[in-house]
Amino acid sequence: MSKKLWFLLVLFVCGTAVFAQTTSFTTYLSAQSASNGGIYASQAGTAELLLQNPAMFALSQVLMQFADLNVLMNGAGLSMFSSILTGAFDFSNLGLLLANLFDEQGRAYILFDVAGPINFAYSGKGIGFGIYNQTVMSINVGSVYYANISAREDIFVTGGVAYRGDIGAGWWYAGGLKVKGLLRTELYYADSLLNFMTVLGTADFFNSALPFLLTTGIGFDAGAQVGLYDVLTFGIQCDDAFSTLFTTEFSSLSGFWGDPAGSKITSYVNIPLPNLTAGITAYPFLNFMEQHSLKWNVSVGYSHMLDLFLPLSRNPILFLSAGTELTILERLKIAVGVREALLAAGITLDLDTLCVSTAVFGRELGIEPGERPVYIIMVNVSVKR
């Protein structure tokens, strides 16, 4: 295929994403991966085995996860959660709470994300499969002209195959392909701040004032890795290599339950832009580290490569990530990294069957570094083998 034809193909894929609404297929991230700036296409997944590079399915080591609970929230989300626990908050006074969380520029962001406890995954010996659920609530007030609220529940299933072979002289390669399915229910509303606050002041607004979206989707991911023994791994991964989401919008949740046909507003199809990611991980081997039961890895990755072709793309530096992780006595892991030009750090205690992780990392809501950063705290508990 000529270079010109390849260029036109890339433009077509990007153009399709521009003119059709793009929707994320899934947004799950574990605390252990977030702590060093991940996920990396060159590194095995932790709690998010189902979302790792499918080439990892070819590992001879079998990894199984039986259950997982991952809680993620920013400072405002933590305030809302504390208010719920103390009984000082319910959804009828959400507008009042939000008014107390605006920053100096009249912006606010609330995030509360719980993945699990359903999270079963199997990976190894050439196959991988599993299922997980995720609940996310977010409110984003960017200016007086735009604000949105989203509350959604996802059920995600996937399965794939992989193959690993030897090149020679210690080099090896692996490639994998997986298919995934999604069922999502979501309450979503976006408007100017004035109309947004008016809707939040409506009695029982969650049930009667917010549009209800029902989404199903199917997609394919592909990945490959090349490595030298167990000291160096290069990986490339394409999430949503070919994925489609089918969404039906209803006037409200109560309308969906009472009269689905009468409350239906529209139906549409979303084609997510493929997320092409590459990464490299090195495992430095030093004699004193082996003597003291220490392991160390350093990773660098770059994601969303095709987004660079979009007419209005984020700053390219926001797609760069890097991190390092030190493992002590195969139990304690300490990690630091950079993700979206913001620092990340975390600690993991791995007790074989039980793994507990915590992390703090940054997320850039704007399109330029430092435009609108928020920091997020995560706690992750998983039962695995």
mmCIF file of C-alpha atoms in Angstrom:
data_model
loop_
_atom_site.group_PDB
_atom_site.id
_atom_site.type_symbol
_atom_site.label_atom_id
_atom_site.label_comp_id
_atom_site.label_asym_id
_atom_site.label_seq_id
_atom_site.Cartn_x
_atom_site.Cartn_y
_atom_site.Cartn_z
ATOM 1 C CA MET A 1 0.000 0.000 0.000
ATOM 2 C CA SER A 2 1.420 3.385 -0.992
ATOM 3 C CA LYS A 3 2.293 6.071 1.576
ATOM 4 C CA LYS A 4 -0.389 8.341 0.117
ATOM 5 C CA LEU A 5 -3.056 5.686 0.611
ATOM 6 C CA TRP A 6 -1.940 5.102 4.221
ATOM 7 C CA PHE A 7 -2.153 8.858 4.869
ATOM 8 C CA LEU A 8 -5.681 9.043 3.416
ATOM 9 C CA LEU A 9 -6.714 6.058 5.543
ATOM 10 C CA VAL A 10 -5.535 7.762 8.730
ATOM 11 C CA LEU A 11 -7.382 10.963 7.771
ATOM 12 C CA PHE A 12 -10.551 8.958 7.129
ATOM 13 C CA VAL A 13 -10.389 7.269 10.535
ATOM 14 C CA CYS A 14 -9.766 10.599 12.282
ATOM 15 C CA GLY A 15 -12.449 12.364 10.266
ATOM 16 C CA THR A 16 -14.998 9.720 11.178
ATOM 17 C CA ALA A 17 -14.290 10.361 14.857
ATOM 18 C CA VAL A 18 -14.636 14.112 14.385
ATOM 19 C CA PHE A 19 -18.019 14.060 12.647
ATOM 20 C CA ALA A 20 -19.476 11.311 14.865
ATOM 21 C CA GLN A 21 -19.738 11.694 18.609
ATOM 22 C CA THR A 22 -16.886 9.791 20.239
ATOM 23 C CA THR A 23 -17.545 7.972 23.495
ATOM 24 C CA SER A 24 -15.064 6.140 25.700
ATOM 25 C CA PHE A 25 -15.522 2.382 25.644
ATOM 26 C CA THR A 26 -14.182 2.049 29.190
ATOM 27 C CA THR A 27 -12.243 4.163 31.689
ATOM 28 C CA TYR A 28 -11.054 1.705 34.343
ATOM 29 C CA LEU A 29 -7.627 2.228 35.935
ATOM 30 C CA SER A 30 -6.134 0.505 38.986
ATOM 31 C CA ALA A 31 -4.235 2.267 41.764
ATOM 32 C CA GLN A 32 -1.061 0.260 41.126
ATOM 33 C CA SER A 33 -0.943 1.280 37.466
ATOM 34 C CA ALA A 34 -1.874 4.910 38.179
ATOM 35 C CA SER A 35 0.914 5.266 40.737
ATOM 36 C CA ASN A 36 3.676 5.008 38.116
ATOM 37 C CA GLY A 37 1.903 6.844 35.303
ATOM 38 C CA GLY A 38 0.461 3.734 33.591
ATOM 39 C CA ILE A 39 -1.125 1.723 32.005
ATOM 40 C CA TYR A 40 1.861 0.789 29.754
ATOM 41 C CA ALA A 41 1.606 -1.382 26.640
ATOM 42 C CA SER A 42 4.930 -2.949 27.649
ATOM 43 C CA GLN A 43 3.919 -3.930 31.185
ATOM 44 C CA ALA A 44 1.573 -6.586 32.544
ATOM 45 C CA GLY A 45 -1.685 -5.320 33.983
ATOM 46 C CA THR A 46 -2.548 -5.563 37.656
ATOM 47 C CA ALA A 47 -6.171 -5.234 38.700
ATOM 48 C CA GLU A 48 -7.090 -4.290 35.129
ATOM 49 C CA LEU A 49 -6.013 -7.598 33.549
ATOM 50 C CA LEU A 50 -8.919 -7.364 31.111
ATOM 51 C CA LEU A 51 -7.653 -4.052 29.704
ATOM 52 C CA GLN A 52 -3.962 -4.860 29.379
ATOM 53 C CA ASN A 53 -2.176 -5.399 26.092
ATOM 54 C CA PRO A 54 -3.727 -8.647 24.744
ATOM 55 C CA ALA A 55 -0.211 -9.877 23.897
ATOM 56 C CA MET A 56 0.131 -10.375 27.677
ATOM 57 C CA PHE A 57 -2.288 -13.291 27.427
ATOM 58 C CA ALA A 58 0.640 -15.310 26.056
ATOM 59 C CA LEU A 59 2.542 -15.224 29.365
ATOM 60 C CA SER A 60 3.280 -18.695 30.715
ATOM 61 C CA GLN A 61 2.359 -17.489 34.225
ATOM 62 C CA VAL A 62 -1.358 -17.760 34.900
ATOM 63 C CA LEU A 63 -2.888 -14.705 36.573
ATOM 64 C CA MET A 64 -6.384 -14.891 38.027
ATOM 65 C CA GLN A 65 -8.456 -12.258 39.756
ATOM 66 C CA PHE A 66 -11.564 -13.217 41.695
ATOM 67 C CA ALA A 67 -12.829 -9.868 42.991
ATOM 68 C CA ASP A 68 -11.725 -6.258 43.074
ATOM 69 C CA LEU A 69 -12.889 -2.991 44.601
ATOM 70 C CA ASN A 70 -11.369 0.214 43.264
ATOM 71 C CA VAL A 71 -12.509 3.591 44.652
ATOM 72 C CA LEU A 72 -11.406 6.788 42.941
ATOM 73 C CA MET A 73 -12.367 10.383 43.810
ATOM 74 C CA ASN A 74 -11.037 13.912 43.768
ATOM 75 C CA GLY A 75 -11.202 16.378 46.667
ATOM 76 C CA ALA A 76 -14.707 17.575 45.835
ATOM 77 C CA GLY A 77 -15.865 13.988 45.402
ATOM 78 C CA LEU A 78 -14.419 13.142 48.812
ATOM 79 C CA SER A 79 -16.356 16.074 50.324
ATOM 80 C CA MET A 80 -19.577 14.822 48.753
ATOM 81 C CA PHE A 81 -18.917 11.266 49.934
ATOM 82 C CA SER A 82 -18.251 12.496 53.487
ATOM 83 C CA SER A 83 -21.498 14.489 53.414
ATOM 84 C CA ILE A 84 -23.413 11.380 52.341
ATOM 85 C CA LEU A 85 -21.886 9.300 55.159
ATOM 86 C CA THR A 86 -22.759 11.930 57.776
ATOM 87 C CA GLY A 87 -26.283 12.371 56.420
ATOM 88 C CA ALA A 88 -25.685 16.056 55.619
ATOM 89 C CA PHE A 89 -26.268 15.547 51.896
ATOM 90 C CA ASP A 90 -28.810 14.012 49.609
ATOM 91 C CA PHE A 91 -29.387 14.517 45.905
ATOM 92 C CA SER A 92 -32.153 17.052 46.515
ATOM 93 C CA ASN A 93 -29.569 19.637 47.647
ATOM 94 C CA LEU A 94 -26.898 18.793 45.074
ATOM 95 C CA GLY A 95 -27.121 22.259 43.533
ATOM 96 C CA LEU A 96 -26.414 23.886 46.915
ATOM 97 C CA LEU A 97 -23.403 21.642 47.502
ATOM 98 C CA LEU A 98 -22.044 22.376 44.050
ATOM 99 C CA ALA A 99 -22.301 26.132 44.643
ATOM 100 C CA ASN A 100 -19.902 25.747 47.586
ATOM 101 C CA LEU A 101 -17.287 23.977 45.466
ATOM 102 C CA PHE A 102 -16.630 26.589 42.768
ATOM 103 C CA ASP A 103 -13.029 27.774 42.450
ATOM 104 C CA GLU A 104 -11.843 31.355 41.896
ATOM 105 C CA GLN A 105 -12.617 31.088 38.181
ATOM 106 C CA GLY A 106 -16.159 29.811 38.674
ATOM 107 C CA ARG A 107 -15.345 26.173 37.845
ATOM 108 C CA ALA A 108 -16.108 22.958 39.694
ATOM 109 C CA TYR A 109 -15.356 19.274 39.222
ATOM 110 C CA ILE A 110 -16.714 16.351 41.227
ATOM 111 C CA LEU A 111 -15.666 12.764 40.517
ATOM 112 C CA PHE A 112 -16.711 9.606 42.323
ATOM 113 C CA ASP A 113 -15.770 6.320 40.651
ATOM 114 C CA VAL A 114 -16.205 2.775 42.001
ATOM 115 C CA ALA A 115 -15.085 -0.249 39.978
ATOM 116 C CA GLY A 116 -16.103 -3.674 41.240
ATOM 117 C CA PRO A 117 -16.650 -5.687 43.281
ATOM 118 C CA ILE A 118 -17.430 -7.768 40.178
ATOM 119 C CA ASN A 119 -14.040 -8.184 38.537
ATOM 120 C CA PHE A 120 -13.171 -11.715 37.479
ATOM 121 C CA ALA A 121 -10.274 -12.146 35.098
ATOM 122 C CA TYR A 122 -8.041 -14.936 33.789
ATOM 123 C CA SER A 123 -4.873 -14.330 31.828
ATOM 124 C CA GLY A 124 -2.105 -16.690 30.723
ATOM 125 C CA LYS A 125 -1.080 -19.585 28.469
ATOM 126 C CA GLY A 126 -2.456 -17.907 25.394
ATOM 127 C CA ILE A 127 -5.959 -16.916 26.505
ATOM 128 C CA GLY A 128 -7.645 -14.226 28.585
ATOM 129 C CA PHE A 129 -11.261 -13.540 29.540
ATOM 130 C CA GLY A 130 -13.399 -11.961 32.239
ATOM 131 C CA ILE A 131 -16.061 -9.506 33.352
ATOM 132 C CA TYR A 132 -16.210 -6.397 35.519
ATOM 133 C CA ASN A 133 -18.581 -3.583 36.520
ATOM 134 C CA GLN A 134 -17.986 0.115 37.144
ATOM 135 C CA THR A 135 -20.084 2.939 38.604
ATOM 136 C CA VAL A 136 -19.125 6.558 37.853
ATOM 137 C CA MET A 137 -20.644 9.885 38.837
ATOM 138 C CA SER A 138 -19.142 13.177 37.684
ATOM 139 C CA ILE A 139 -20.084 16.847 37.536
ATOM 140 C CA ASN A 140 -17.990 19.224 35.453
ATOM 141 C CA VAL A 141 -18.617 22.967 35.380
ATOM 142 C CA GLY A 142 -16.111 24.438 32.946
ATOM 143 C CA SER A 143 -17.564 27.942 32.651
ATOM 144 C CA VAL A 144 -20.853 29.840 32.708
ATOM 145 C CA TYR A 145 -21.419 28.532 29.184
ATOM 146 C CA TYR A 146 -20.925 24.808 29.805
ATOM 147 C CA ALA A 147 -21.644 22.310 32.567
ATOM 148 C CA ASN A 148 -22.526 18.619 32.564
ATOM 149 C CA ILE A 149 -23.515 15.825 34.915
ATOM 150 C CA SER A 150 -23.117 12.105 34.302
ATOM 151 C CA ALA A 151 -24.066 9.069 36.370
ATOM 152 C CA ARG A 152 -23.449 5.723 34.748
ATOM 153 C CA GLU A 153 -23.128 1.991 35.338
ATOM 154 C CA ASP A 154 -20.994 -0.197 33.051
ATOM 155 C CA ILE A 155 -20.799 -3.959 32.644
ATOM 156 C CA PHE A 156 -17.791 -4.976 30.569
ATOM 157 C CA VAL A 157 -16.927 -8.452 29.213
ATOM 158 C CA THR A 158 -13.958 -9.494 27.102
ATOM 159 C CA GLY A 159 -12.025 -12.478 25.828
ATOM 160 C CA GLY A 160 -8.951 -12.919 23.668
ATOM 161 C CA VAL A 161 -6.107 -15.089 22.463
ATOM 162 C CA ALA A 162 -2.368 -14.578 22.083
ATOM 163 C CA TYR A 163 0.721 -16.346 20.776
ATOM 164 C CA ARG A 164 4.358 -16.127 21.845
ATOM 165 C CA GLY A 165 7.437 -17.254 19.940
ATOM 166 C CA ASP A 166 11.234 -17.025 20.030
ATOM 167 C CA ILE A 167 13.310 -14.910 17.659
ATOM 168 C CA GLY A 168 16.705 -16.063 18.882
ATOM 169 C CA ALA A 169 19.601 -14.771 20.982
ATOM 170 C CA GLY A 170 17.254 -14.190 23.900
ATOM 171 C CA TRP A 171 14.727 -12.162 21.925
ATOM 172 C CA TRP A 172 11.038 -13.120 21.884
ATOM 173 C CA TYR A 173 7.798 -11.786 20.445
ATOM 174 C CA ALA A 174 4.095 -12.010 21.299
ATOM 175 C CA GLY A 175 0.888 -10.883 19.660
ATOM 176 C CA GLY A 176 -2.735 -10.927 20.779
ATOM 177 C CA LEU A 177 -6.278 -10.010 19.815
ATOM 178 C CA LYS A 178 -9.339 -9.602 22.008
ATOM 179 C CA VAL A 179 -13.026 -8.880 21.529
ATOM 180 C CA LYS A 180 -15.022 -6.905 24.096
ATOM 181 C CA GLY A 181 -18.615 -6.036 24.845
ATOM 182 C CA LEU A 182 -20.205 -3.242 26.857
ATOM 183 C CA LEU A 183 -23.600 -2.566 28.425
ATOM 184 C CA ARG A 184 -23.970 0.959 29.816
ATOM 185 C CA THR A 185 -26.854 2.831 31.449
ATOM 186 C CA GLU A 186 -26.290 6.539 31.943
ATOM 187 C CA LEU A 187 -28.012 9.708 33.064
ATOM 188 C CA TYR A 188 -26.414 12.619 31.223
ATOM 189 C CA TYR A 189 -27.175 16.314 30.844
ATOM 190 C CA ALA A 190 -25.139 19.228 29.450
ATOM 191 C CA ASP A 191 -26.139 22.891 29.132
ATOM 192 C CA SER A 192 -25.198 26.398 30.208
ATOM 193 C CA LEU A 193 -24.526 26.868 33.917
ATOM 194 C CA LEU A 194 -27.808 28.753 34.448
ATOM 195 C CA ASN A 195 -29.954 26.018 32.885
ATOM 196 C CA PHE A 196 -27.813 23.359 34.556
ATOM 197 C CA MET A 197 -28.430 24.757 38.051
ATOM 198 C CA THR A 198 -32.142 25.103 37.241
ATOM 199 C CA VAL A 199 -32.339 21.402 36.367
ATOM 200 C CA LEU A 200 -30.454 20.429 39.555
ATOM 201 C CA GLY A 201 -33.068 22.383 41.516
ATOM 202 C CA THR A 202 -35.883 20.281 40.046
ATOM 203 C CA ALA A 203 -37.572 17.891 42.470
ATOM 204 C CA ASP A 204 -36.442 14.300 41.850
ATOM 205 C CA PHE A 205 -34.241 15.512 38.975
ATOM 206 C CA PHE A 206 -32.353 12.221 38.687
ATOM 207 C CA ASN A 207 -35.546 10.342 37.900
ATOM 208 C CA SER A 208 -37.451 12.907 35.837
ATOM 209 C CA ALA A 209 -35.245 15.758 34.567
ATOM 210 C CA LEU A 210 -32.110 14.104 33.143
ATOM 211 C CA PRO A 211 -31.996 12.315 29.772
ATOM 212 C CA PHE A 212 -31.407 8.565 30.082
ATOM 213 C CA LEU A 213 -29.025 6.806 27.680
ATOM 214 C CA LEU A 214 -28.830 3.072 27.057
ATOM 215 C CA THR A 215 -25.636 1.991 25.267
ATOM 216 C CA THR A 216 -24.376 -1.339 23.968
ATOM 217 C CA GLY A 217 -21.077 -1.825 22.233
ATOM 218 C CA ILE A 218 -18.691 -4.295 20.657
ATOM 219 C CA GLY A 219 -15.044 -3.736 19.919
ATOM 220 C CA PHE A 220 -11.690 -5.244 19.105
ATOM 221 C CA ASP A 221 -8.250 -4.556 20.608
ATOM 222 C CA ALA A 222 -4.906 -5.743 19.269
ATOM 223 C CA GLY A 223 -1.386 -5.688 20.648
ATOM 224 C CA ALA A 224 2.155 -6.912 20.191
ATOM 225 C CA GLN A 225 5.343 -7.093 22.243
ATOM 226 C CA VAL A 226 9.014 -7.743 21.605
ATOM 227 C CA GLY A 227 11.406 -8.436 24.448
ATOM 228 C CA LEU A 228 14.933 -9.443 25.429
ATOM 229 C CA TYR A 229 14.865 -12.145 28.114
ATOM 230 C CA ASP A 230 13.133 -10.530 31.113
ATOM 231 C CA VAL A 231 15.147 -7.301 31.129
ATOM 232 C CA LEU A 232 13.577 -5.280 28.306
ATOM 233 C CA THR A 233 10.103 -5.189 26.755
ATOM 234 C CA PHE A 234 8.704 -3.024 23.977
ATOM 235 C CA GLY A 235 4.946 -3.026 23.447
ATOM 236 C CA ILE A 236 2.432 -1.512 21.071
ATOM 237 C CA GLN A 237 -1.313 -1.667 21.588
ATOM 238 C CA CYS A 238 -4.373 -0.447 19.694
ATOM 239 C CA ASP A 239 -7.508 -0.149 21.797
ATOM 240 C CA ASP A 240 -10.717 0.129 19.788
ATOM 241 C CA ALA A 241 -8.985 -0.955 16.605
ATOM 242 C CA PHE A 242 -12.519 -1.436 15.365
ATOM 243 C CA SER A 243 -15.266 -0.634 17.866
ATOM 244 C CA THR A 244 -18.845 0.589 17.669
ATOM 245 C CA LEU A 245 -21.227 1.883 20.337
ATOM 246 C CA PHE A 246 -25.010 1.937 19.808
ATOM 247 C CA THR A 247 -26.872 4.471 21.961
ATOM 248 C CA THR A 248 -30.590 5.107 22.439
ATOM 249 C CA GLU A 249 -31.593 8.302 24.258
ATOM 250 C CA PHE A 250 -34.797 8.621 26.303
ATOM 251 C CA SER A 251 -36.313 11.755 27.855
ATOM 252 C CA SER A 252 -35.838 10.481 31.426
ATOM 253 C CA LEU A 253 -35.361 7.388 33.536
ATOM 254 C CA SER A 254 -39.008 7.404 34.600
ATOM 255 C CA GLY A 255 -40.028 7.741 30.955
ATOM 256 C CA PHE A 256 -37.895 4.731 30.024
ATOM 257 C CA TRP A 257 -39.549 2.551 32.658
ATOM 258 C CA GLY A 258 -43.074 3.848 32.050
ATOM 259 C CA ASP A 259 -43.245 4.259 28.264
ATOM 260 C CA PRO A 260 -39.997 3.372 26.409
ATOM 261 C CA ALA A 261 -41.442 3.937 22.934
ATOM 262 C CA GLY A 262 -43.058 7.255 23.793
ATOM 263 C CA SER A 263 -40.051 8.656 25.681
ATOM 264 C CA LYS A 264 -37.472 7.707 23.051
ATOM 265 C CA ILE A 265 -35.750 10.806 21.645
ATOM 266 C CA THR A 266 -33.187 9.433 19.220
ATOM 267 C CA SER A 267 -30.709 6.662 18.436
ATOM 268 C CA TYR A 268 -27.176 7.036 17.122
ATOM 269 C CA VAL A 269 -23.936 5.188 16.554
ATOM 270 C CA ASN A 270 -20.535 6.198 17.969
ATOM 271 C CA ILE A 271 -17.232 5.024 16.499
ATOM 272 C CA PRO A 272 -14.454 5.620 19.046
ATOM 273 C CA LEU A 273 -11.162 6.810 17.630
ATOM 274 C CA PRO A 274 -8.573 3.995 17.933
ATOM 275 C CA ASN A 275 -6.159 4.581 20.802
ATOM 276 C CA LEU A 276 -2.693 3.652 19.531
ATOM 277 C CA THR A 277 -0.261 3.297 22.437
ATOM 278 C CA ALA A 278 3.409 2.356 22.610
ATOM 279 C CA GLY A 279 5.672 1.768 25.583
ATOM 280 C CA ILE A 280 9.013 0.418 26.696
ATOM 281 C CA THR A 281 9.884 -1.110 30.080
ATOM 282 C CA ALA A 282 13.370 -1.927 31.369
ATOM 283 C CA TYR A 283 14.157 -4.105 34.359
ATOM 284 C CA PRO A 284 17.690 -3.099 35.460
ATOM 285 C CA PHE A 285 19.609 -6.006 36.951
ATOM 286 C CA LEU A 286 22.143 -5.144 39.655
ATOM 287 C CA ASN A 287 23.889 -7.656 41.929
ATOM 288 C CA PHE A 288 23.188 -5.813 45.164
ATOM 289 C CA MET A 289 19.487 -5.673 44.289
ATOM 290 C CA GLU A 290 19.276 -9.450 43.963
ATOM 291 C CA GLN A 291 21.116 -9.887 47.254
ATOM 292 C CA HIS A 292 18.589 -7.686 49.050
ATOM 293 C CA SER A 293 15.480 -9.062 47.240
ATOM 294 C CA LEU A 294 14.877 -5.852 45.327
ATOM 295 C CA LYS A 295 13.371 -5.484 41.851
ATOM 296 C CA TRP A 296 13.210 -2.307 39.835
ATOM 297 C CA ASN A 297 11.544 -1.313 36.583
ATOM 298 C CA VAL A 298 11.386 1.889 34.549
ATOM 299 C CA SER A 299 8.676 2.537 31.939
ATOM 300 C CA VAL A 300 8.006 5.183 29.318
ATOM 301 C CA GLY A 301 4.854 5.285 27.212
ATOM 302 C CA TYR A 302 2.944 7.404 24.724
ATOM 303 C CA SER A 303 -0.807 7.091 24.144
ATOM 304 C CA HIS A 304 -3.539 8.451 21.841
ATOM 305 C CA MET A 305 -1.164 8.811 18.897
ATOM 306 C CA LEU A 306 -3.957 9.221 16.356
ATOM 307 C CA ASP A 307 -5.395 12.113 18.364
ATOM 308 C CA LEU A 308 -2.490 14.198 17.099
ATOM 309 C CA PHE A 309 -4.199 14.284 13.677
ATOM 310 C CA LEU A 310 -7.390 15.829 15.041
ATOM 311 C CA PRO A 311 -8.104 19.483 14.194
ATOM 312 C CA LEU A 312 -8.322 20.375 17.901
ATOM 313 C CA SER A 313 -6.023 18.043 19.791
ATOM 314 C CA ARG A 314 -4.654 18.209 23.304
ATOM 315 C CA ASN A 315 -1.055 19.275 23.776
ATOM 316 C CA PRO A 316 1.119 16.280 22.743
ATOM 317 C CA ILE A 317 2.993 16.348 26.061
ATOM 318 C CA LEU A 318 -0.219 15.277 27.840
ATOM 319 C CA PHE A 319 -0.056 11.882 26.109
ATOM 320 C CA LEU A 320 3.456 11.149 27.449
ATOM 321 C CA SER A 321 3.857 9.131 30.635
ATOM 322 C CA ALA A 322 6.830 7.770 32.548
ATOM 323 C CA GLY A 323 7.337 6.021 35.842
ATOM 324 C CA THR A 324 9.407 3.714 37.969
ATOM 325 C CA GLU A 325 8.540 1.042 40.522
ATOM 326 C CA LEU A 326 10.663 -0.556 43.234
ATOM 327 C CA THR A 327 9.621 -3.944 44.659
ATOM 328 C CA ILE A 328 10.897 -4.883 48.112
ATOM 329 C CA LEU A 329 10.866 -8.537 49.238
ATOM 330 C CA GLU A 330 8.252 -9.249 46.537
ATOM 331 C CA ARG A 331 5.642 -7.732 48.856
ATOM 332 C CA LEU A 332 5.937 -3.943 49.003
ATOM 333 C CA LYS A 333 5.914 -1.830 45.850
ATOM 334 C CA ILE A 334 6.712 1.883 45.818
ATOM 335 C CA ALA A 335 6.096 3.797 42.600
ATOM 336 C CA VAL A 336 6.355 7.332 41.268
ATOM 337 C CA GLY A 337 5.593 8.662 37.814
ATOM 338 C CA VAL A 338 4.320 11.427 35.575
ATOM 339 C CA ARG A 339 0.983 11.303 33.757
ATOM 340 C CA GLU A 340 -0.620 14.144 31.784
ATOM 341 C CA ALA A 341 2.296 16.359 32.916
ATOM 342 C CA LEU A 342 1.284 15.828 36.564
ATOM 343 C CA LEU A 343 3.010 13.813 39.286
ATOM 344 C CA ALA A 344 1.784 10.420 40.472
ATOM 345 C CA ALA A 345 2.830 8.214 43.385
ATOM 346 C CA GLY A 346 1.581 5.153 45.200
ATOM 347 C CA ILE A 347 2.235 2.157 47.441
ATOM 348 C CA THR A 348 1.127 -1.455 46.959
ATOM 349 C CA LEU A 349 1.151 -4.265 49.500
ATOM 350 C CA ASP A 350 1.004 -7.606 47.684
ATOM 351 C CA LEU A 351 0.210 -10.587 49.933
ATOM 352 C CA ASP A 352 -0.212 -13.070 47.062
ATOM 353 C CA THR A 353 -3.940 -13.669 47.503
ATOM 354 C CA LEU A 354 -4.770 -10.173 48.759
ATOM 355 C CA CYS A 355 -3.410 -6.989 47.191
ATOM 356 C CA VAL A 356 -3.987 -3.509 48.657
ATOM 357 C CA SER A 357 -2.924 -0.395 46.729
ATOM 358 C CA THR A 358 -3.276 3.343 47.127
ATOM 359 C CA ALA A 359 -2.261 6.096 44.740
ATOM 360 C CA VAL A 360 -2.488 9.811 44.119
ATOM 361 C CA PHE A 361 -2.239 11.112 40.570
ATOM 362 C CA GLY A 362 -3.187 14.142 38.500
ATOM 363 C CA ARG A 363 -5.636 14.538 35.648
ATOM 364 C CA GLU A 364 -5.598 17.480 33.255
ATOM 365 C CA LEU A 365 -9.120 18.582 32.315
ATOM 366 C CA GLY A 366 -7.882 21.187 29.830
ATOM 367 C CA ILE A 367 -6.043 20.787 26.538
ATOM 368 C CA GLU A 368 -2.813 22.444 27.724
ATOM 369 C CA PRO A 369 -0.525 21.459 30.646
ATOM 370 C CA GLY A 370 -1.516 23.256 33.826
ATOM 371 C CA GLU A 371 -4.723 24.682 32.350
ATOM 372 C CA ARG A 372 -7.081 22.882 34.719
ATOM 373 C CA PRO A 373 -5.344 20.189 36.796
ATOM 374 C CA VAL A 374 -7.109 18.113 39.436
ATOM 375 C CA TYR A 375 -5.604 15.532 41.767
ATOM 376 C CA ILE A 376 -7.296 12.229 42.479
ATOM 377 C CA ILE A 377 -6.882 9.679 45.241
ATOM 378 C CA MET A 378 -7.431 5.952 44.694
ATOM 379 C CA VAL A 379 -7.724 2.917 46.959
ATOM 380 C CA ASN A 380 -7.740 -0.564 45.456
ATOM 381 C CA VAL A 381 -8.313 -3.978 47.116
ATOM 382 C CA SER A 382 -8.210 -7.119 44.989
ATOM 383 C CA VAL A 383 -8.363 -10.865 45.614
ATOM 384 C CA LYS A 384 -6.233 -12.799 43.151
ATOM 385 C CA ARG A 385 -4.065 -15.809 42.579
#
